[in-house]
């Protein structure tokens, strides 16, 4: 019996692929700060990037919560905590030390803070040397940075917090879990917006924005932690997923409408419109965010039911691609920008080099060297393509080849 949730594999690949494409666009979008920028910036990119920016990372945390739901019960709580810590912390430390390092080098070089010489930079970076001035990220005291790998400590934190919560929800609090899973119709859309509105009213004013700094990022923790919990709550409930699939067309229409209303309110409502309009604007933003997450979940569940060799391969490859991609974008973008290649050829080359670099790095290096595999979130030895598809006791439904999410 095939117990694998291929739609969850697809959603994981889709979410990380969208993230990679988004970071390529960050090099080109006009008036949005990033580590390095192209001379060929486009204002039109702000609209599609603003659209996905509302829900792309929240979707990833929902999917990460789904992963915990599917493996819950497979390990003891203590062992689960240890395994997830190992799977997330090792790639984070290695990534910060070596994979991410070229990003601050090129950013500091671009800002005129350091002289060219990557080997000299690494000798200082790896020994926690303080770089002068606003070397990168606007900081004056610079050691290591995690840049795009910020997702790893966040999802690790939420996992460790979720474990005791899940013990409660699987035991004395099972009625709470059941009440959420039994939501149907418009309540699936409306109920999760309630805590988001509370965060917007009571946490965001004191901790505006998202810093990715872990320690003082309380609005992000409230929002992303809630999406992580929502993923855990709905993961194994077949009735909830069937209801999502049934609602998919209505959800798509609602998503389009909510985004249009959000755009209209941004254009025509004043920055300080008064309490009622401010609440209406906040509701529209959170409605749009949660609805598009539901749209992706619903259509993914409806459309992807069968395995394919491409999906199996992508499921294993996508996490190493995530670790590699932004460094390749920054290096390729900076180096290509020195040649004035034009607004068409340069982005095509950046995209091609990013895809090619991730593909070659995974297929011919990471995948084939056992000692490198755990450093990129993969098991030490590669499982066969069919492992876990026939109801193995060590393979939970919805969890593909052992890739961290």
Coordinates of N, CA and C in Angstrom, one line a residue, residues 5-156:
X5 N 2.4 10.9 0.9 CA 1.7 12.0 0.5 C 2.5 12.8 -0.5
X6 N 2.3 12.5 -1.8 CA 3.1 13.1 -2.9 C 2.8 14.6 -3.0
X7 N 1.6 15.0 -2.6 CA 1.3 16.5 -2.6 C 2.2 17.2 -1.7
X8 N 2.5 16.6 -0.5 CA 3.4 17.3 0.4 C 4.8 17.4 -0.1
X9 N 5.3 16.4 -0.8 CA 6.6 16.5 -1.5 C 6.5 17.6 -2.5
X10 N 5.5 17.7 -3.3 CA 5.3 18.8 -4.3 C 5.3 20.2 -3.6
X11 N 4.6 20.3 -2.5 CA 4.5 21.6 -1.8 C 5.8 22.0 -1.3
X12 N 6.6 21.1 -0.8 CA 8.0 21.4 -0.3 C 8.8 21.9 -1.4
X13 N 8.8 21.2 -2.5 CA 9.6 21.6 -3.7 C 9.1 22.9 -4.2
X14 N 7.8 23.1 -4.3 CA 7.3 24.4 -4.8 C 7.7 25.6 -3.9
X15 N 7.6 25.4 -2.6 CA 7.9 26.5 -1.7 C 9.4 26.9 -1.8
X16 N 10.3 25.9 -1.8 CA 11.7 26.3 -1.9 C 12.1 26.8 -3.2
X17 N 11.4 26.3 -4.3 CA 11.7 26.8 -5.6 C 11.3 28.2 -5.8
X18 N 10.1 28.6 -5.2 CA 9.7 29.9 -5.2 C 10.6 30.8 -4.5
X19 N 11.2 30.3 -3.4 CA 12.1 31.1 -2.6 C 13.4 31.4 -3.4
X20 N 13.9 30.4 -4.1 CA 15.1 30.6 -5.0 C 14.8 31.6 -6.1
X21 N 13.7 31.5 -6.7 CA 13.3 32.5 -7.8 C 13.2 33.9 -7.2
X22 N 12.6 34.0 -6.0 CA 12.4 35.3 -5.4 C 13.8 35.9 -5.1
X23 N 14.7 35.1 -4.7 CA 16.1 35.7 -4.4 C 16.8 36.1 -5.6
X24 N 16.6 35.4 -6.7 CA 17.1 35.9 -8.0 C 16.5 37.3 -8.3
X25 N 15.2 37.4 -8.1 CA 14.6 38.7 -8.4 C 15.0 39.8 -7.5
X26 N 15.4 39.5 -6.3 CA 15.9 40.5 -5.3 C 17.1 41.2 -5.9
X27 N 17.9 40.6 -6.7 CA 19.0 41.2 -7.3 C 18.6 42.3 -8.3
X28 N 17.3 42.2 -8.8 CA 16.9 43.1 -9.9 C 15.7 44.1 -9.5
X29 N 15.0 43.8 -8.4 CA 13.9 44.6 -8.1 C 14.3 46.0 -7.7
X30 N 13.6 47.0 -8.2 CA 14.0 48.4 -7.9 C 13.6 48.8 -6.5
X31 N 14.6 49.5 -5.9 CA 14.3 50.2 -4.6 C 14.1 49.2 -3.4
X32 N 14.4 48.0 -3.6 CA 14.4 47.0 -2.5 C 15.9 46.7 -2.1
X33 N 16.3 47.0 -0.9 CA 17.7 46.7 -0.5 C 18.0 45.2 -0.5
X34 N 19.2 44.9 -0.9 CA 19.7 43.5 -0.8 C 21.2 43.5 -0.7
X35 N 21.8 42.4 -0.6 CA 23.3 42.3 -0.4 C 24.1 42.9 -1.5
X36 N 23.7 42.6 -2.7 CA 24.3 43.3 -3.9 C 23.1 43.6 -4.9
X37 N 23.2 44.5 -5.8 CA 22.2 44.9 -6.7 C 22.7 45.0 -8.1
X38 N 21.9 44.7 -9.1 CA 22.2 44.9 -10.4 C 22.0 46.4 -10.8
X39 N 22.7 46.8 -11.9 CA 22.5 48.1 -12.4 C 21.2 48.1 -13.2
X40 N 20.6 46.9 -13.6 CA 19.4 46.8 -14.4 C 18.2 46.5 -13.5
X41 N 17.8 47.4 -12.7 CA 16.7 47.2 -11.8 C 15.4 47.5 -12.4
X42 N 14.3 46.8 -12.1 CA 13.0 46.9 -12.7 C 12.0 47.2 -11.6
X43 N 11.2 48.2 -11.8 CA 10.2 48.6 -10.9 C 9.0 47.6 -11.0
X44 N 8.7 47.1 -12.2 CA 7.6 46.2 -12.4 C 7.7 44.9 -11.5
X45 N 8.9 44.5 -11.1 CA 9.0 43.3 -10.3 C 8.4 43.5 -8.9
X46 N 8.2 44.7 -8.5 CA 7.6 45.0 -7.1 C 6.3 44.3 -7.0
X47 N 5.5 44.3 -8.0 CA 4.1 43.8 -7.9 C 4.1 42.3 -7.7
X48 N 4.7 41.5 -8.6 CA 4.7 40.1 -8.3 C 5.4 39.6 -7.1
X49 N 6.5 40.3 -6.8 CA 7.3 40.0 -5.6 C 6.5 40.4 -4.3
X50 N 5.8 41.5 -4.4 CA 4.9 41.9 -3.3 C 3.8 40.9 -3.0
X51 N 3.3 40.4 -4.1 CA 2.2 39.4 -4.0 C 2.7 38.1 -3.3
X52 N 3.8 37.5 -3.7 CA 4.3 36.3 -3.1 C 4.9 36.6 -1.7
X53 N 5.4 37.8 -1.5 CA 6.1 38.1 -0.3 C 5.1 38.0 0.9
X54 N 3.9 38.2 0.7 CA 2.9 38.1 1.7 C 2.8 36.7 2.3
X55 N 3.1 35.7 1.6 CA 2.8 34.3 2.1 C 3.9 33.3 1.9
X56 N 4.9 33.6 1.1 CA 5.9 32.6 0.7 C 6.6 32.0 2.0
X57 N 7.1 32.7 2.9 CA 7.8 32.2 4.1 C 6.8 31.5 5.0
X58 N 5.6 32.1 5.2 CA 4.6 31.5 6.0 C 4.2 30.1 5.5
X59 N 4.1 30.0 4.2 CA 3.9 28.7 3.6 C 4.9 27.7 4.0
X60 N 6.2 28.1 4.0 CA 7.3 27.2 4.3 C 7.1 26.7 5.8
X61 N 6.7 27.6 6.7 CA 6.6 27.2 8.1 C 5.3 26.3 8.2
X62 N 4.3 26.5 7.5 CA 3.2 25.5 7.5 C 3.6 24.1 7.0
X63 N 4.4 24.1 6.0 CA 4.9 22.8 5.5 C 5.9 22.2 6.5
X64 N 6.7 23.0 7.2 CA 7.5 22.4 8.2 C 6.7 21.8 9.3
X65 N 5.6 22.5 9.7 CA 4.7 21.9 10.7 C 4.1 20.6 10.2
X66 N 3.7 20.6 8.9 CA 3.2 19.3 8.4 C 4.2 18.2 8.5
X67 N 5.4 18.5 8.3 CA 6.5 17.4 8.4 C 6.5 16.8 9.8
X68 N 6.4 17.7 10.8 CA 6.4 17.2 12.2 C 5.2 16.3 12.5
X69 N 4.0 16.8 11.9 CA 2.8 16.0 12.1 C 2.9 14.6 11.6
X70 N 3.6 14.5 10.4 CA 3.7 13.2 9.7 C 4.7 12.2 10.4
X71 N 5.7 12.8 11.1 CA 6.6 11.9 11.8 C 6.3 11.7 13.3
X72 N 5.3 12.4 13.8 CA 5.0 12.3 15.2 C 4.6 10.9 15.6
X73 N 5.2 10.4 16.6 CA 4.9 9.0 17.0 C 6.0 8.0 16.5
X74 N 6.7 8.4 15.5 CA 7.7 7.6 15.0 C 9.0 7.5 15.9
X75 N 9.2 8.6 16.6 CA 10.3 8.7 17.6 C 9.8 9.1 18.9
X76 N 10.5 8.9 20.0 CA 10.2 9.5 21.3 C 10.4 11.0 21.2
X77 N 9.7 11.8 22.0 CA 9.9 13.2 22.0 C 11.4 13.6 22.1
X78 N 12.1 13.0 23.0 CA 13.6 13.3 23.2 C 14.4 13.0 21.9
X79 N 14.1 11.8 21.3 CA 14.9 11.5 20.1 C 14.5 12.3 19.0
X80 N 13.2 12.7 18.9 CA 12.8 13.6 17.8 C 13.5 15.0 17.9
X81 N 13.6 15.5 19.2 CA 14.3 16.7 19.4 C 15.8 16.6 19.0
X82 N 16.4 15.5 19.3 CA 17.9 15.4 19.0 C 18.1 15.2 17.5
X83 N 17.2 14.5 16.9 CA 17.3 14.3 15.4 C 17.1 15.6 14.7
X84 N 16.1 16.3 15.0 CA 15.9 17.6 14.3 C 17.0 18.6 14.6
X85 N 17.5 18.6 15.8 CA 18.6 19.5 16.2 C 19.8 19.2 15.3
X86 N 20.1 17.9 15.2 CA 21.2 17.5 14.3 C 21.0 17.8 12.9
X87 N 19.8 17.6 12.4 CA 19.5 17.8 10.9 C 19.5 19.3 10.6
X88 N 19.2 20.1 11.5 CA 19.1 21.6 11.2 C 20.4 22.3 11.7
X89 N 20.9 22.0 12.8 CA 22.0 22.7 13.4 C 23.3 22.5 12.6
X90 N 23.6 21.3 12.2 CA 24.8 21.0 11.4 C 24.8 21.7 10.1
X91 N 23.8 21.7 9.3 CA 23.8 22.5 8.0 C 23.9 24.0 8.3
X92 N 23.3 24.5 9.4 CA 23.4 25.9 9.8 C 24.8 26.3 10.1
X93 N 25.5 25.6 10.9 CA 26.9 25.9 11.3 C 27.8 25.8 10.1
X94 N 27.7 24.7 9.4 CA 28.6 24.6 8.2 C 28.2 25.7 7.2
X95 N 27.0 25.9 7.0 CA 26.5 26.9 6.0 C 27.0 28.3 6.3
X96 N 26.9 28.7 7.6 CA 27.4 30.0 8.0 C 28.9 30.1 7.8
X97 N 29.6 29.1 8.1 CA 31.1 29.1 8.1 C 31.6 29.2 6.6
X98 N 31.0 28.4 5.7 CA 31.6 28.2 4.4 C 30.6 28.6 3.2
X99 N 29.4 28.2 3.3 CA 28.5 28.5 2.2 C 28.1 29.9 2.1
X100 N 27.7 30.5 3.2 CA 27.2 31.9 3.2 C 28.4 32.9 3.1
X101 N 29.6 32.5 3.5 CA 30.7 33.4 3.6 C 30.9 34.3 2.4
X102 N 30.8 33.8 1.2 CA 31.0 34.7 0.0 C 30.0 35.8 -0.1
X103 N 28.8 35.7 0.5 CA 27.8 36.7 0.5 C 28.3 38.0 1.2
X104 N 28.7 37.9 2.5 CA 29.2 39.1 3.1 C 30.5 39.6 2.5
X105 N 31.3 38.7 1.9 CA 32.5 39.2 1.3 C 32.1 40.1 0.1
X106 N 31.2 39.7 -0.7 CA 30.8 40.5 -1.9 C 30.1 41.7 -1.5
X107 N 29.3 41.6 -0.4 CA 28.5 42.8 0.0 C 29.5 43.9 0.6
X108 N 30.5 43.4 1.4 CA 31.5 44.4 1.9 C 32.3 44.9 0.8
X109 N 32.7 44.1 -0.2 CA 33.4 44.6 -1.4 C 32.6 45.6 -2.2
X110 N 31.4 45.3 -2.3 CA 30.5 46.2 -3.1 C 30.3 47.6 -2.4
X111 N 30.4 47.5 -1.0 CA 30.2 48.8 -0.2 C 31.6 49.5 -0.1
X112 N 32.7 48.9 -0.6 CA 34.0 49.6 -0.5 C 34.6 49.5 0.9
X113 N 34.2 48.5 1.7 CA 34.7 48.4 3.1 C 36.0 47.6 3.1
X114 N 36.1 46.6 2.2 CA 37.3 45.8 2.3 C 38.0 45.8 0.9
X115 N 39.2 45.4 0.9 CA 39.9 45.2 -0.4 C 39.7 43.8 -1.0
X116 N 39.8 43.7 -2.3 CA 39.6 42.4 -2.9 C 40.6 41.4 -2.3
X117 N 40.2 40.1 -2.1 CA 41.0 39.1 -1.6 C 40.2 38.2 -0.7
X118 N 39.6 37.1 -1.3 CA 38.6 36.3 -0.5 C 39.4 35.4 0.5
X119 N 40.6 35.0 0.2 CA 41.3 34.2 1.2 C 41.6 35.0 2.4
X120 N 42.0 36.2 2.2 CA 42.3 37.1 3.4 C 41.0 37.3 4.2
X121 N 39.9 37.5 3.4 CA 38.6 37.7 4.1 C 38.3 36.5 4.9
X122 N 38.4 35.3 4.4 CA 38.0 34.1 5.1 C 38.9 33.9 6.3
X123 N 40.2 34.2 6.2 CA 41.0 34.0 7.4 C 40.5 34.9 8.6
X124 N 39.9 36.0 8.3 CA 39.4 36.9 9.3 C 38.0 36.5 9.7
X125 N 37.2 36.1 8.7 CA 35.8 35.7 9.0 C 35.7 34.4 9.9
X126 N 36.6 33.4 9.6 CA 36.5 32.2 10.3 C 37.1 32.3 11.7
X127 N 37.8 33.4 12.0 CA 38.4 33.7 13.3 C 37.6 34.8 14.0
X128 N 36.4 35.0 13.5 CA 35.5 36.0 14.2 C 36.1 37.4 14.3
X129 N 36.7 37.8 13.2 CA 37.3 39.1 13.1 C 36.2 40.2 13.0
X130 N 36.4 41.3 13.6 CA 35.4 42.4 13.4 C 35.8 43.3 12.2
X131 N 34.9 43.4 11.3 CA 35.2 44.2 10.1 C 34.7 45.6 10.4
X132 N 35.4 46.6 9.7 CA 35.1 48.0 10.1 C 33.9 48.5 9.4
X133 N 33.3 49.5 10.1 CA 32.2 50.2 9.5 C 30.9 49.4 9.2
X134 N 30.1 49.8 8.2 CA 28.9 49.1 7.8 C 29.3 48.1 6.8
X135 N 30.1 47.1 7.2 CA 30.6 46.1 6.3 C 29.5 45.4 5.5
X136 N 28.5 44.9 6.3 CA 27.3 44.3 5.6 C 26.2 44.3 6.6
X137 N 25.0 44.4 6.1 CA 23.8 44.4 7.0 C 23.7 45.6 7.9
X138 N 24.5 46.7 7.7 CA 24.4 47.9 8.5 C 25.0 47.7 9.9
X139 N 25.7 46.6 10.1 CA 26.3 46.3 11.4 C 27.7 46.9 11.5
X140 N 28.1 47.3 12.7 CA 29.5 47.8 12.9 C 30.4 46.7 13.4
X141 N 29.8 45.7 14.2 CA 30.6 44.7 14.7 C 30.3 43.4 14.0
X142 N 31.1 42.9 13.1 CA 30.8 41.8 12.3 C 31.5 40.5 12.6
X143 N 30.8 39.5 12.8 CA 31.4 38.1 12.9 C 30.8 37.3 11.8
X144 N 30.1 36.2 12.2 CA 29.4 35.4 11.3 C 28.0 35.9 11.0
X145 N 27.5 35.5 9.9 CA 26.1 35.8 9.5 C 25.4 34.6 8.9
X146 N 24.1 34.5 9.1 CA 23.4 33.3 8.5 C 22.6 33.7 7.3
X147 N 22.4 35.0 7.0 CA 21.7 35.5 5.8 C 20.5 34.6 5.5
X148 N 20.4 34.0 4.3 CA 19.2 33.3 3.9 C 18.9 32.0 4.8
X149 N 19.9 31.6 5.5 CA 19.8 30.4 6.3 C 19.1 30.7 7.7
X150 N 18.5 31.9 7.8 CA 17.8 32.2 9.1 C 16.7 31.3 9.3
X151 N 16.1 30.7 8.3 CA 15.0 29.8 8.4 C 15.3 28.6 9.3
X152 N 16.6 28.1 9.3 CA 17.0 26.9 10.0 C 16.9 27.1 11.5
X153 N 17.5 28.2 12.1 CA 17.3 28.3 13.6 C 15.9 28.6 14.0
X154 N 15.1 29.2 13.1 CA 13.7 29.5 13.4 C 12.9 28.2 13.5
X155 N 13.0 27.4 12.5 CA 12.3 26.1 12.4 C 12.7 25.2 13.5
X156 N 14.0 25.2 13.9 CA 14.5 24.4 15.0 C 13.9 24.9 16.3

